[in-house]
PDB file of C-alpha atoms in Angstrom:
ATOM      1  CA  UNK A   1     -16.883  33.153   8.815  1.00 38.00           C
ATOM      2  CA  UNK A   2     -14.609  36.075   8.677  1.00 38.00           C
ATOM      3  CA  UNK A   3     -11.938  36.038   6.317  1.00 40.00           C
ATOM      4  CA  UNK A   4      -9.674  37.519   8.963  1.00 38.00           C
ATOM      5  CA  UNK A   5     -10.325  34.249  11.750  1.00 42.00           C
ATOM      6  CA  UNK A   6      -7.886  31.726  10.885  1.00 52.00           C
ATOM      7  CA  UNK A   7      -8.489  28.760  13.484  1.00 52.00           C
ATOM      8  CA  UNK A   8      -5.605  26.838  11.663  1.00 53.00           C
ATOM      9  CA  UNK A   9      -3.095  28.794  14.010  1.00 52.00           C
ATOM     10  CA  UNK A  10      -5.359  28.093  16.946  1.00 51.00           C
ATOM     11  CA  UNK A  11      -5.244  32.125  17.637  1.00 52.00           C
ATOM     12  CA  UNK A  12      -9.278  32.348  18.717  1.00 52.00           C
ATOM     13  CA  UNK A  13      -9.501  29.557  21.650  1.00 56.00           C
ATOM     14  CA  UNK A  14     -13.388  30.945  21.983  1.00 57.00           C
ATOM     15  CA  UNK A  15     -14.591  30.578  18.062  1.00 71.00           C
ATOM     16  CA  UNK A  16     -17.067  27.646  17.308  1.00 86.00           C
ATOM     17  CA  UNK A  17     -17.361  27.762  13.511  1.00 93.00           C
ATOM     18  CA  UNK A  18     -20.190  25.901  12.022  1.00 95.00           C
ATOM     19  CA  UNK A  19     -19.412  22.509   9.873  1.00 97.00           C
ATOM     20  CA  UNK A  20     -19.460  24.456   6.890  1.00 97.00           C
ATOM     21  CA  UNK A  21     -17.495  27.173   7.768  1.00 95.00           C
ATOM     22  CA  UNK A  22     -14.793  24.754   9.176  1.00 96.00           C
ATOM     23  CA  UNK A  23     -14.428  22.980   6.145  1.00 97.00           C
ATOM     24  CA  UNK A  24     -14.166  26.103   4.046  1.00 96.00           C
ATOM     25  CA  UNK A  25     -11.432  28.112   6.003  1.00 95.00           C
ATOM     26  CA  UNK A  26      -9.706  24.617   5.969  1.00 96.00           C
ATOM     27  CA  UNK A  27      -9.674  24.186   2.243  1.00 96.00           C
ATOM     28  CA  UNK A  28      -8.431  27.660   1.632  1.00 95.00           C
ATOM     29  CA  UNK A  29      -5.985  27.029   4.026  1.00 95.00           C
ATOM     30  CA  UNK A  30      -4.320  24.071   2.065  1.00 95.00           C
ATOM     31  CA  UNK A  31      -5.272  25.890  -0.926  1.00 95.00           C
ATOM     32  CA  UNK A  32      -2.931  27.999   0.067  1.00 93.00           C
ATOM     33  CA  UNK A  33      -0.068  25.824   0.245  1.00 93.00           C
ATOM     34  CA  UNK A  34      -0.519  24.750  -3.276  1.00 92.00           C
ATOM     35  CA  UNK A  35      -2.110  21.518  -2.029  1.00 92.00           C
ATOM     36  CA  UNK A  36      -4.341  19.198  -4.724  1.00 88.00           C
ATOM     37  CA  UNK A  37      -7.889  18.752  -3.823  1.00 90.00           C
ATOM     38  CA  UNK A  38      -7.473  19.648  -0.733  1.00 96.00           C
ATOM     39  CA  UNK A  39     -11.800  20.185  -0.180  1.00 95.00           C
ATOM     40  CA  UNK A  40     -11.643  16.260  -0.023  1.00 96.00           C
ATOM     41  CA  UNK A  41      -9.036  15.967   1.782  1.00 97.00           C
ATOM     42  CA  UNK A  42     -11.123  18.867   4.343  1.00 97.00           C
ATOM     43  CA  UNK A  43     -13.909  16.653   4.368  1.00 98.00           C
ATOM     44  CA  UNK A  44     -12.626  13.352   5.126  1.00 97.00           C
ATOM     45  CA  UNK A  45     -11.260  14.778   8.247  1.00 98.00           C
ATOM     46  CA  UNK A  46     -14.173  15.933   9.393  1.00 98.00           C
ATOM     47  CA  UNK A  47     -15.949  13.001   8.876  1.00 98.00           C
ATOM     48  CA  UNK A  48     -13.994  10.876  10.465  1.00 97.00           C
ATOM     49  CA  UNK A  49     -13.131  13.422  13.673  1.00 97.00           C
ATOM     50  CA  UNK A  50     -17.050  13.152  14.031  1.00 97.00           C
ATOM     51  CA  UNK A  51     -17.487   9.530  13.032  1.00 96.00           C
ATOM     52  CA  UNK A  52     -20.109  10.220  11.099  1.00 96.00           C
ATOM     53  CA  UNK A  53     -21.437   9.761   7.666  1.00 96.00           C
ATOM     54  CA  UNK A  54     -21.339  11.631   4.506  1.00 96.00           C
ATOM     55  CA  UNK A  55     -24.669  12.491   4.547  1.00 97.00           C
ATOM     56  CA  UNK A  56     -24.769  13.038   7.833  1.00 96.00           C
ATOM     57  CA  UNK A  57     -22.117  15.672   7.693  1.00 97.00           C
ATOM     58  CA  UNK A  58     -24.393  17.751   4.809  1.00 95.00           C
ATOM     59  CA  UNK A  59     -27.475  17.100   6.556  1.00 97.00           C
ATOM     60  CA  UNK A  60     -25.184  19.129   9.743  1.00 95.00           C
ATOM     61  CA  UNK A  61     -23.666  21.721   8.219  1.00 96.00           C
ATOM     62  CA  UNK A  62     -24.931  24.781  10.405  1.00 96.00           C
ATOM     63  CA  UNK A  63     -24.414  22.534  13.402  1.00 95.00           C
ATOM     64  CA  UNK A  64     -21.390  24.311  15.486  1.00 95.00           C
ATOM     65  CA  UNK A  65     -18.242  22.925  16.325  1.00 95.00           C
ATOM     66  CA  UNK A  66     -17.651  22.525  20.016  1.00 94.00           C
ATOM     67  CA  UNK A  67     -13.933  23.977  21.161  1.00 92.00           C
ATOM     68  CA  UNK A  68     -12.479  20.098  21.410  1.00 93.00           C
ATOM     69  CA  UNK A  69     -14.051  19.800  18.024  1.00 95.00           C
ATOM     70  CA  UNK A  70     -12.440  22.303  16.187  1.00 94.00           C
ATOM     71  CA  UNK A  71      -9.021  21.746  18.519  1.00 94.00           C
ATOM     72  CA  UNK A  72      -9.584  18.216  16.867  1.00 95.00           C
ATOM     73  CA  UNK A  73      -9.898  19.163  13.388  1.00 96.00           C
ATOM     74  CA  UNK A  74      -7.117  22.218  13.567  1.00 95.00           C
ATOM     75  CA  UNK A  75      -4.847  18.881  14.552  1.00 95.00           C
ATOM     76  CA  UNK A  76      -5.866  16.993  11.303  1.00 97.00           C
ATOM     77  CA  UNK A  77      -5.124  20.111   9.405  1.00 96.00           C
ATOM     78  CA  UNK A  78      -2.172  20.822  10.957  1.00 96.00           C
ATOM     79  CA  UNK A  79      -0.666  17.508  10.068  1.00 96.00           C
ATOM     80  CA  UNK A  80      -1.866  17.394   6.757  1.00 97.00           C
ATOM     81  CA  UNK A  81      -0.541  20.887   6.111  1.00 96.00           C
ATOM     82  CA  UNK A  82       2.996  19.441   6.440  1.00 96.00           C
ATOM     83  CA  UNK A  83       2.297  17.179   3.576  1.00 97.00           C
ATOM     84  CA  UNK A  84       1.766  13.751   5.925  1.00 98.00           C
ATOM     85  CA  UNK A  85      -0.589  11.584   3.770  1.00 98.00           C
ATOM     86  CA  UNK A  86      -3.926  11.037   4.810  1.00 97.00           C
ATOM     87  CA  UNK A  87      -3.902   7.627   5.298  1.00 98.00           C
ATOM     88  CA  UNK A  88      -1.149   8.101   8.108  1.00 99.00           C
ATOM     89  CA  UNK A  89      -2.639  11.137   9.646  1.00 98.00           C
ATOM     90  CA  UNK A  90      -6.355   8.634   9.985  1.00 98.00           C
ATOM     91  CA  UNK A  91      -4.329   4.981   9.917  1.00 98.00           C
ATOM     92  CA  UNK A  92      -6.101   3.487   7.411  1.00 97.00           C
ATOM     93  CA  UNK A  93      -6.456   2.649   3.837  1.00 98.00           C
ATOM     94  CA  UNK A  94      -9.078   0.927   1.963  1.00 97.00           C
ATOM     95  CA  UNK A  95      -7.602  -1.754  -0.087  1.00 98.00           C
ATOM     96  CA  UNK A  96      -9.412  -5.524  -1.456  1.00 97.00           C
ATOM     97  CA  UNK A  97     -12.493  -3.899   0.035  1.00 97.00           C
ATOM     98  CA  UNK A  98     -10.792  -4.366   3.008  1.00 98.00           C
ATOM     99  CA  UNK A  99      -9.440  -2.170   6.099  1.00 98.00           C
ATOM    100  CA  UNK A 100      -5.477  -1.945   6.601  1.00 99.00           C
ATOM    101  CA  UNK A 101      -4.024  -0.529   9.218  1.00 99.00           C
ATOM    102  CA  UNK A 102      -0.965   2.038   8.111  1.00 99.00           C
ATOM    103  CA  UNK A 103       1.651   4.263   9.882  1.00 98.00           C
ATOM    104  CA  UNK A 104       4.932   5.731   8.664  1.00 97.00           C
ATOM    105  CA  UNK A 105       6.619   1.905   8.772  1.00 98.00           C
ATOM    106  CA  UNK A 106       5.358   1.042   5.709  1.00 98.00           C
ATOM    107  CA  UNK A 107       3.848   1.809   1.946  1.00 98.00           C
ATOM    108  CA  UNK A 108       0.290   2.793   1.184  1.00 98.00           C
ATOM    109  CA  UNK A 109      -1.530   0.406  -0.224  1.00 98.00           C
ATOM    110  CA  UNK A 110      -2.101   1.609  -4.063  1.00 97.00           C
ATOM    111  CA  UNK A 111      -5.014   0.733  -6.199  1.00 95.00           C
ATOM    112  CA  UNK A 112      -2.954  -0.654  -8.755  1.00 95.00           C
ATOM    113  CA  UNK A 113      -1.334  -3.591  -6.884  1.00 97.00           C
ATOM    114  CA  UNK A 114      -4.968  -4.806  -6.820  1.00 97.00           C
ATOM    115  CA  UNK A 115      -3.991  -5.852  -9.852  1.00 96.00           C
ATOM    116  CA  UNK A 116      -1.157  -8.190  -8.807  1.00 97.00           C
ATOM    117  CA  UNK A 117      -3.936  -9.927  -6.936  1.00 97.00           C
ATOM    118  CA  UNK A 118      -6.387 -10.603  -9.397  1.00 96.00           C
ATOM    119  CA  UNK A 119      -3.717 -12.041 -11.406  1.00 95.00           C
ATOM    120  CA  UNK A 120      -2.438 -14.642  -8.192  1.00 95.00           C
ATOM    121  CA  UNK A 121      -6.179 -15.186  -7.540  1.00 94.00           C
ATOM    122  CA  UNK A 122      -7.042 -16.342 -11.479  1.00 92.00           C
ATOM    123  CA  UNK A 123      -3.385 -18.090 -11.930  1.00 91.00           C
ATOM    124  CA  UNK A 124      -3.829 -20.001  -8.400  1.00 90.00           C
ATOM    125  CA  UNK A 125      -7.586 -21.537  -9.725  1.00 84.00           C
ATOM    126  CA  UNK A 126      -6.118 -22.647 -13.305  1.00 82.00           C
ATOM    127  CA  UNK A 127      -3.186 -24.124 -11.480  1.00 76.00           C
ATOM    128  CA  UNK A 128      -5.136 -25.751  -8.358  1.00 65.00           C
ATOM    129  CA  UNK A 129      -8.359 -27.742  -9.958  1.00 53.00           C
ATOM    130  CA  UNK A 130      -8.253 -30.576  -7.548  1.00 55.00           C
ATOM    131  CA  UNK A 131      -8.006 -27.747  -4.228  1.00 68.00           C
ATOM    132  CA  UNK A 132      -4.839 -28.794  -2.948  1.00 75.00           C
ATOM    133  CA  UNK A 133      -3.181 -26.329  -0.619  1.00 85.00           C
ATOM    134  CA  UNK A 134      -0.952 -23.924  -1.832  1.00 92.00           C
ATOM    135  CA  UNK A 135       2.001 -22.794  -0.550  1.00 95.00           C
ATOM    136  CA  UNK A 136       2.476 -19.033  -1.365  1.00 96.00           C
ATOM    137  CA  UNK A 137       5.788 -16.956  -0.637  1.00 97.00           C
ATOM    138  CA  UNK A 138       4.960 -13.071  -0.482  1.00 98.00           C
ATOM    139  CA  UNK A 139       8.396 -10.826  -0.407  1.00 97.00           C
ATOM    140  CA  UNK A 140       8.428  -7.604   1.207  1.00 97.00           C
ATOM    141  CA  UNK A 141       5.169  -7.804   2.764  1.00 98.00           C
ATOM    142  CA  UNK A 142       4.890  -4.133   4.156  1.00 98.00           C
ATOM    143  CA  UNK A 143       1.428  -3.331   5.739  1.00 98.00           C
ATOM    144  CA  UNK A 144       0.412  -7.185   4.940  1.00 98.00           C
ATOM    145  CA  UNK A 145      -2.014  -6.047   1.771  1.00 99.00           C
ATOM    146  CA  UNK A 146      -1.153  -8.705  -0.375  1.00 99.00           C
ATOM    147  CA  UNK A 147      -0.584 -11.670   2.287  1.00 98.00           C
ATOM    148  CA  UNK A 148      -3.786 -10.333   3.305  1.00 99.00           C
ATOM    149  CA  UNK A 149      -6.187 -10.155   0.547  1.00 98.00           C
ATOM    150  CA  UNK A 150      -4.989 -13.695  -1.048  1.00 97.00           C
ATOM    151  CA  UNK A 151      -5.471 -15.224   2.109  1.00 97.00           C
ATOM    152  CA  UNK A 152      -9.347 -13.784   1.872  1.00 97.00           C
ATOM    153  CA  UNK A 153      -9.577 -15.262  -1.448  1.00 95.00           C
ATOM    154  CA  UNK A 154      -8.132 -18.660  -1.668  1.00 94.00           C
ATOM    155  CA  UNK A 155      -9.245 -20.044   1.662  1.00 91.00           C
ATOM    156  CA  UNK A 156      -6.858 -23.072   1.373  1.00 88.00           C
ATOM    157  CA  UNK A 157      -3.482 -21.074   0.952  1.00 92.00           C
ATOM    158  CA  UNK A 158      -0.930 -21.640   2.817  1.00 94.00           C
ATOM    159  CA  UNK A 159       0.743 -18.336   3.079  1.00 97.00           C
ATOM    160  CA  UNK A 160       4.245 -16.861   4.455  1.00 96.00           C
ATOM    161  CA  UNK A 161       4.993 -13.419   4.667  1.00 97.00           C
ATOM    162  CA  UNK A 162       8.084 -12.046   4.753  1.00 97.00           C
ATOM    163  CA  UNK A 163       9.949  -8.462   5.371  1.00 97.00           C
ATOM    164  CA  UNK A 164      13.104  -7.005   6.393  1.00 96.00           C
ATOM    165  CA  UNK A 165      11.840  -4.658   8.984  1.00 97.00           C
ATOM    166  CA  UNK A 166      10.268  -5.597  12.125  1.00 97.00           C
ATOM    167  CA  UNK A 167       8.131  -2.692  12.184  1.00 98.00           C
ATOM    168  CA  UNK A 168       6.415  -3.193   9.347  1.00 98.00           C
ATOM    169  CA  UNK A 169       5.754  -6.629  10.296  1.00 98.00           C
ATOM    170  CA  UNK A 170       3.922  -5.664  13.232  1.00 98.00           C
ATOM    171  CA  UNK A 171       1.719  -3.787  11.106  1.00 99.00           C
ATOM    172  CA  UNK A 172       1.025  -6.631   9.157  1.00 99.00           C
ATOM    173  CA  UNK A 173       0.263  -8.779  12.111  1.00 99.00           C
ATOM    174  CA  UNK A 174      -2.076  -6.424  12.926  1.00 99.00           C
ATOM    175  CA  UNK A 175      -3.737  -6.196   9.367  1.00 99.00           C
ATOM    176  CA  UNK A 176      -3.721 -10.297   9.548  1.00 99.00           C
ATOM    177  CA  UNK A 177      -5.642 -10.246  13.017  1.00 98.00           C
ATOM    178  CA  UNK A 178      -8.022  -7.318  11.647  1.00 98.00           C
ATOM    179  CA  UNK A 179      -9.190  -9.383   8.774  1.00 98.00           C
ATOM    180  CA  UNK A 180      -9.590 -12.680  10.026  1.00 97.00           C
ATOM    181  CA  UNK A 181      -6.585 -14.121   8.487  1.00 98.00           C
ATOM    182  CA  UNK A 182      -3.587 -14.017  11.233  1.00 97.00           C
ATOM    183  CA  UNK A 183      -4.253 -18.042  11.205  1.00 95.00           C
ATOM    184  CA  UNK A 184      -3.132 -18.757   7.745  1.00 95.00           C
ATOM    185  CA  UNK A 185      -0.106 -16.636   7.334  1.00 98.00           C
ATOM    186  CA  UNK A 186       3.330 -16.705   8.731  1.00 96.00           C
ATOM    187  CA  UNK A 187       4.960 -13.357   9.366  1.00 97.00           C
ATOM    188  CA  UNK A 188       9.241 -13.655   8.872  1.00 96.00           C
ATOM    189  CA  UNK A 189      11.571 -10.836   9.441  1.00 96.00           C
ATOM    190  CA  UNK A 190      14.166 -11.465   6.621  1.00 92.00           C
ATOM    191  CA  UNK A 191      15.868 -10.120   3.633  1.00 89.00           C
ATOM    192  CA  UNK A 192      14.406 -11.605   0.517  1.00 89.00           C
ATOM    193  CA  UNK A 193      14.891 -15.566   0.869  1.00 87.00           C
ATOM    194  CA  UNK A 194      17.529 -15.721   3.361  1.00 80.00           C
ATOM    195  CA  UNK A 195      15.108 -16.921   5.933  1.00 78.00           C
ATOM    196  CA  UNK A 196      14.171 -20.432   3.906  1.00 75.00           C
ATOM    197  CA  UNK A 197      15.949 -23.326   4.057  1.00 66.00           C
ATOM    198  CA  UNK A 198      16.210 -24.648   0.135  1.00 70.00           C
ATOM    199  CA  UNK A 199      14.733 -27.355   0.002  1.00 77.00           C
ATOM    200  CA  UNK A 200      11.442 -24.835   1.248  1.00 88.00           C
ATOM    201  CA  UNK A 201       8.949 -24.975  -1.994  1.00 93.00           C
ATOM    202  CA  UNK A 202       6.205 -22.524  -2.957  1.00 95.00           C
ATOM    203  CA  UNK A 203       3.816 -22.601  -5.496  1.00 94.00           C
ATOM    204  CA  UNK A 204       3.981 -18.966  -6.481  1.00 95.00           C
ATOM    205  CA  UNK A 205       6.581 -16.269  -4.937  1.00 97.00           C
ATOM    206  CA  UNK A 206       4.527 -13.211  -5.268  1.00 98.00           C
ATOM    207  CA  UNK A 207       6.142  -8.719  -4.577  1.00 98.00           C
ATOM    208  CA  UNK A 208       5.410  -5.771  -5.144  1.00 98.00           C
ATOM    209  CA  UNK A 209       9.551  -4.640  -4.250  1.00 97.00           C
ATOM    210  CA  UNK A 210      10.790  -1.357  -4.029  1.00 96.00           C
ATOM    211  CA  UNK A 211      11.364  -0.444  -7.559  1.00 96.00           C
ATOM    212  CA  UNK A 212      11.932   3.619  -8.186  1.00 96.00           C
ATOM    213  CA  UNK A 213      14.824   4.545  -9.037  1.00 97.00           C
ATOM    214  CA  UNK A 214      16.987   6.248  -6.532  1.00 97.00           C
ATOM    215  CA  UNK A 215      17.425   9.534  -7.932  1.00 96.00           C
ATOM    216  CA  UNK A 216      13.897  10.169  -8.898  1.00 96.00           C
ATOM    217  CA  UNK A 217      12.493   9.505  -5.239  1.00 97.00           C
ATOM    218  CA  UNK A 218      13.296  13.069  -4.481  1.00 96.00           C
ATOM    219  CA  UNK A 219      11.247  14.217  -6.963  1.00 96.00           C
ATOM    220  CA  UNK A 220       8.240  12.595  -6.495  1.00 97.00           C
ATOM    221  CA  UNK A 221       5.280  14.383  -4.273  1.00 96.00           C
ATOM    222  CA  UNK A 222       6.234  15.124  -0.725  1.00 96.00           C
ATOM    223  CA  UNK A 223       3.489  12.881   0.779  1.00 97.00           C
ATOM    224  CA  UNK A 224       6.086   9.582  -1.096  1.00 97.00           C
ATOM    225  CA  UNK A 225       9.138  11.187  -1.034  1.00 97.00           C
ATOM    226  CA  UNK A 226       9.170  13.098   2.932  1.00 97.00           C
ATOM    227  CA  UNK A 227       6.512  10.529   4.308  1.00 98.00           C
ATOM    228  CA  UNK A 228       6.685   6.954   3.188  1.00 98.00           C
ATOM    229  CA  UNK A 229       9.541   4.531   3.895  1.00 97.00           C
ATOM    230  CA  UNK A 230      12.949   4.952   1.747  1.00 97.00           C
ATOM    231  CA  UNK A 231      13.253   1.514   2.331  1.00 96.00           C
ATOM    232  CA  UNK A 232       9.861   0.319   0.382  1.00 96.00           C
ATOM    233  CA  UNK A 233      10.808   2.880  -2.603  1.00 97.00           C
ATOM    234  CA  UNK A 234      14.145   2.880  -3.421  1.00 97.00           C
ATOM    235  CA  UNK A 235      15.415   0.229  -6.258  1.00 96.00           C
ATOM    236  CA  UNK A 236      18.748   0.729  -6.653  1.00 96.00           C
ATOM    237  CA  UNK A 237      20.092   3.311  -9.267  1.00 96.00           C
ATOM    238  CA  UNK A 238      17.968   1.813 -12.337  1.00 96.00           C
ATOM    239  CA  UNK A 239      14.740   0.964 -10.205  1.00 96.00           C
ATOM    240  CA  UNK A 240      15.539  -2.966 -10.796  1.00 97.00           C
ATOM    241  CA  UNK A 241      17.435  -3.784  -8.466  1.00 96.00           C
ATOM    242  CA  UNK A 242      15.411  -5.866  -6.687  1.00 97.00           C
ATOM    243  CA  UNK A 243      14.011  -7.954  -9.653  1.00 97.00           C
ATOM    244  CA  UNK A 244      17.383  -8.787 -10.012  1.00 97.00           C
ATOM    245  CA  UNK A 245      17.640 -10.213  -6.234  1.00 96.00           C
ATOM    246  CA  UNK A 246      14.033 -12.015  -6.910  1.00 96.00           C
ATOM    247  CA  UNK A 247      14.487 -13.442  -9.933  1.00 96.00           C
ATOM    248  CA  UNK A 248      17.552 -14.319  -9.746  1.00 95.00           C
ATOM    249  CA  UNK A 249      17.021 -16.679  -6.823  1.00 93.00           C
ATOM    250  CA  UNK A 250      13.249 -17.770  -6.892  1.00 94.00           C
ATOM    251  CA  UNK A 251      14.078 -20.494  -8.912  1.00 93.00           C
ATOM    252  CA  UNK A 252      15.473 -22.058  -6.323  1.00 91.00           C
ATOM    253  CA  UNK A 253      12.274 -21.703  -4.291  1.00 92.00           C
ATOM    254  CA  UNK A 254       9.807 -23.024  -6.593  1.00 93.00           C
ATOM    255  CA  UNK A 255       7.797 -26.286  -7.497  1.00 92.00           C
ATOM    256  CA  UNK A 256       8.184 -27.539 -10.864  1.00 89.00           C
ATOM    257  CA  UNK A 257       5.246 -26.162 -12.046  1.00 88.00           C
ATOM    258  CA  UNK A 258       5.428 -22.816  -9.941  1.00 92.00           C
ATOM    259  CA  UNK A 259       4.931 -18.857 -10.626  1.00 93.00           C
ATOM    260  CA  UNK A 260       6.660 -15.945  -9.868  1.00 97.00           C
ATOM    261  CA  UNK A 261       4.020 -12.518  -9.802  1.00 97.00           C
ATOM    262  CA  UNK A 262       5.921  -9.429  -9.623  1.00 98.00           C
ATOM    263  CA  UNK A 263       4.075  -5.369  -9.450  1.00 98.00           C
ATOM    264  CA  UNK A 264       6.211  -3.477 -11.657  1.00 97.00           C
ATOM    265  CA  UNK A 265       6.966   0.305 -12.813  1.00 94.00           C
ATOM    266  CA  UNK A 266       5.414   1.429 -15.711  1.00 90.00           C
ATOM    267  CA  UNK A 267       8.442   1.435 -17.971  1.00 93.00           C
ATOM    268  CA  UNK A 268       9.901  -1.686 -16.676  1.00 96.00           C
ATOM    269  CA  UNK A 269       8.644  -4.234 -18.608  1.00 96.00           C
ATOM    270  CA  UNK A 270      12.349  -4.419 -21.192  1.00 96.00           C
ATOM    271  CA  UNK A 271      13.968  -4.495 -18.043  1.00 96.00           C
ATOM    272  CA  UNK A 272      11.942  -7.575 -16.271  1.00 96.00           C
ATOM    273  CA  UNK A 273      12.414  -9.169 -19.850  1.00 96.00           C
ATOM    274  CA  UNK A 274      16.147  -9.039 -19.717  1.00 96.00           C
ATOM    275  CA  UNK A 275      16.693 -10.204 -16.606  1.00 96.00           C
ATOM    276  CA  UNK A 276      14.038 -13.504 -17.358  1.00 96.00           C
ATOM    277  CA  UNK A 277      16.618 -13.917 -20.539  1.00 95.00           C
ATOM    278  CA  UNK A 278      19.964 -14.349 -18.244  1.00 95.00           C
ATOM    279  CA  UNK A 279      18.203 -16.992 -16.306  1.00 94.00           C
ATOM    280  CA  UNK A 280      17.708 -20.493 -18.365  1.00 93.00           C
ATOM    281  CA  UNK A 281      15.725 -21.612 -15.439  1.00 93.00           C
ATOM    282  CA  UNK A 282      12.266 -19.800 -16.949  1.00 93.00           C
ATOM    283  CA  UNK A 283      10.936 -20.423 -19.562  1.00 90.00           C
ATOM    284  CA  UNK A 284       8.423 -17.549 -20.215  1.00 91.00           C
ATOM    285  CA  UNK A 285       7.523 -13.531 -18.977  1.00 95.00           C
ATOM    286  CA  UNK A 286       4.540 -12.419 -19.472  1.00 96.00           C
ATOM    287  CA  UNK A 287       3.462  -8.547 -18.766  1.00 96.00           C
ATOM    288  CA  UNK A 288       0.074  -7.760 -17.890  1.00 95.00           C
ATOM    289  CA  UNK A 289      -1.292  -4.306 -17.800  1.00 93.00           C
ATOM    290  CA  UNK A 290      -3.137  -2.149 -15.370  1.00 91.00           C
ATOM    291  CA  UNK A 291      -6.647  -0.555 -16.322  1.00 91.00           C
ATOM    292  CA  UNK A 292      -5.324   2.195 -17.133  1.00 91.00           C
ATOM    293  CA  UNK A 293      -3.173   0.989 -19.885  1.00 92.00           C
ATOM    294  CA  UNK A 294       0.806   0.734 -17.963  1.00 94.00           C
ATOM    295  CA  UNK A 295       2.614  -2.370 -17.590  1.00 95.00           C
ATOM    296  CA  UNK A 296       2.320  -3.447 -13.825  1.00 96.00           C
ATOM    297  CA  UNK A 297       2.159  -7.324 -13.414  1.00 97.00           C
ATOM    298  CA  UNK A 298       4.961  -9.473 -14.591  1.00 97.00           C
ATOM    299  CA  UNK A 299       4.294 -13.589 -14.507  1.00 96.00           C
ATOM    300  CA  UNK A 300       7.326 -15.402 -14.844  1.00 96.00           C
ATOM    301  CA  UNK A 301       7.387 -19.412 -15.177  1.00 94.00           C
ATOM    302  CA  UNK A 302       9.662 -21.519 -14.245  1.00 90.00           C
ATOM    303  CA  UNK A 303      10.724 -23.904 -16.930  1.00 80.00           C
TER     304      UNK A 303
END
């Protein structure tokens, strides 16, 4: 290809690059913009603007590019050249080994909050030997991942769902339909518990809430801070913000015997402590960490 054809600005209507060459004035191209890994990123797009395989992309990499094609691809590029993640220029992320649907209404799905899950998933079969239904509250819902993936797990659940903006709820609806699970959960727009009358009971209140601080949101990478929603980042001026919302009510939403399962920053863990300590309601924190060594789950019981 020559160095001089740039089909990124769409200025050679009549070029049909080969795979290969494609790929390679695409990665230079985001190279160029001081863009991480962006020969993944290149391939991923092509991939999935073919539908095809991995290996069946190497196995084709002489094969030309028809002029849709390549107007396809320049699209992709184009998008991701302004720093949109991937997972909202493709509308999906992996997540449970499952498929979520994702758009600009909501968070992406991160690796570590499979974390939180594993933690609901072991708590919910210590607490639940005889397989009674339980009655789990999820806070904040966003794309539906957690609502989701617990309902895949513990088949007798009973599971609401709740979140503050509508559109992200739809998303979630969708995710709940996708994965077989739309049955089994109840989707409520609300702010925290507003929506529940009080004498409402759940066996474990489970979040992953917005919890970066407000003035380091601007600083994060442009994909967080341009692209995802303010709204599912931003906790308050200290990042806790929200814990202090949660915890300080949940109490009042709990069985005797119930959990609270919280995702947390990485240098939050003194912070959830203190806030347990103001409330004589619980009677213990405990912080779990991720696999990669941070604090991320906090259990809280109520006393």
């Amino acid at each position: 290809m020559h160095s001089e054809v740039n089909f990124i600005d769409n200025s050679h209507k009549n070029f049909n690059p080969t795979i290969a060459e494609a790929l390679r004035t695409a990665r230079e191209f985001l190279e160029g913009l001081n863009m991480e890994k962006p020969g993944i990123d290149c391939e991923v797009f092509m991939r999935s603007m073919l539908a095809i395989s991995r290996a069946k992309l190497y196995a084709g990499l002489e094969r030309n590019l028809s002029s849709q094609e390549l107007e396809n691809y320049n699209e992709l590029i184009k998008r991701r050249s302004k720093r949109e993640p991937v997972q909202y220029i493709l509308g999906n992320q992996e997540f449970w080994s499952l498929d979520f649907f994702v758009n600009k209404n909501v968070l992406i799905p991160r690796p570590e909050t499979e974390g939180l899950i594993e933690k609901v998933i072991a708590r919910a079969k210590d607490k639940n030997i005889n397989n009674e239904p339980l009655k789990i509250l999820d806070i904040g819902t966003g794309c539906g991942n957690i609502a989701v993936s617990i309902a895949k797990e513990l088949k007798s659940a009973s599971i609401i769902a709740t979140d503050i903006s509508a559109n992200a709820l739809k998303v979630a609806r969708i995710n709940a339909e996708r994965n077989g699970v739309a049955g089994r959960i109840i989707f409520v727009q609300g702010n925290l518990f507003t929506p529940f009358a009080k004498d409402l009971k759940f066996d474990f209140i489970v979040s992953n809430p917005p919890y970066i601080p407000s003035g380091q949101i601007d600083r994060l990478s442009p994909e967080v801070s341009k692209w995802e929603p303010r709204i599912a980042l931003d906790g308050g001026e200290d990042g806790l913000c929200f814990y202090r919302k949660i915890i300080g009510e949940a109490f009042n939403c709990l069985c005797d015997d119930g959990f609270i399962m919280l995702e947390i920053g990485g240098d939050q863990a003194e912070g959830i402590k203190e806030i347990v300590r103001t409330h004589k309601e619980y009677s213990e924190v405990k912080i779990n960490r991720d696999y990669s060594g941070k604090d991320r789950v906090a259990e809280i019981w109520i006393r």
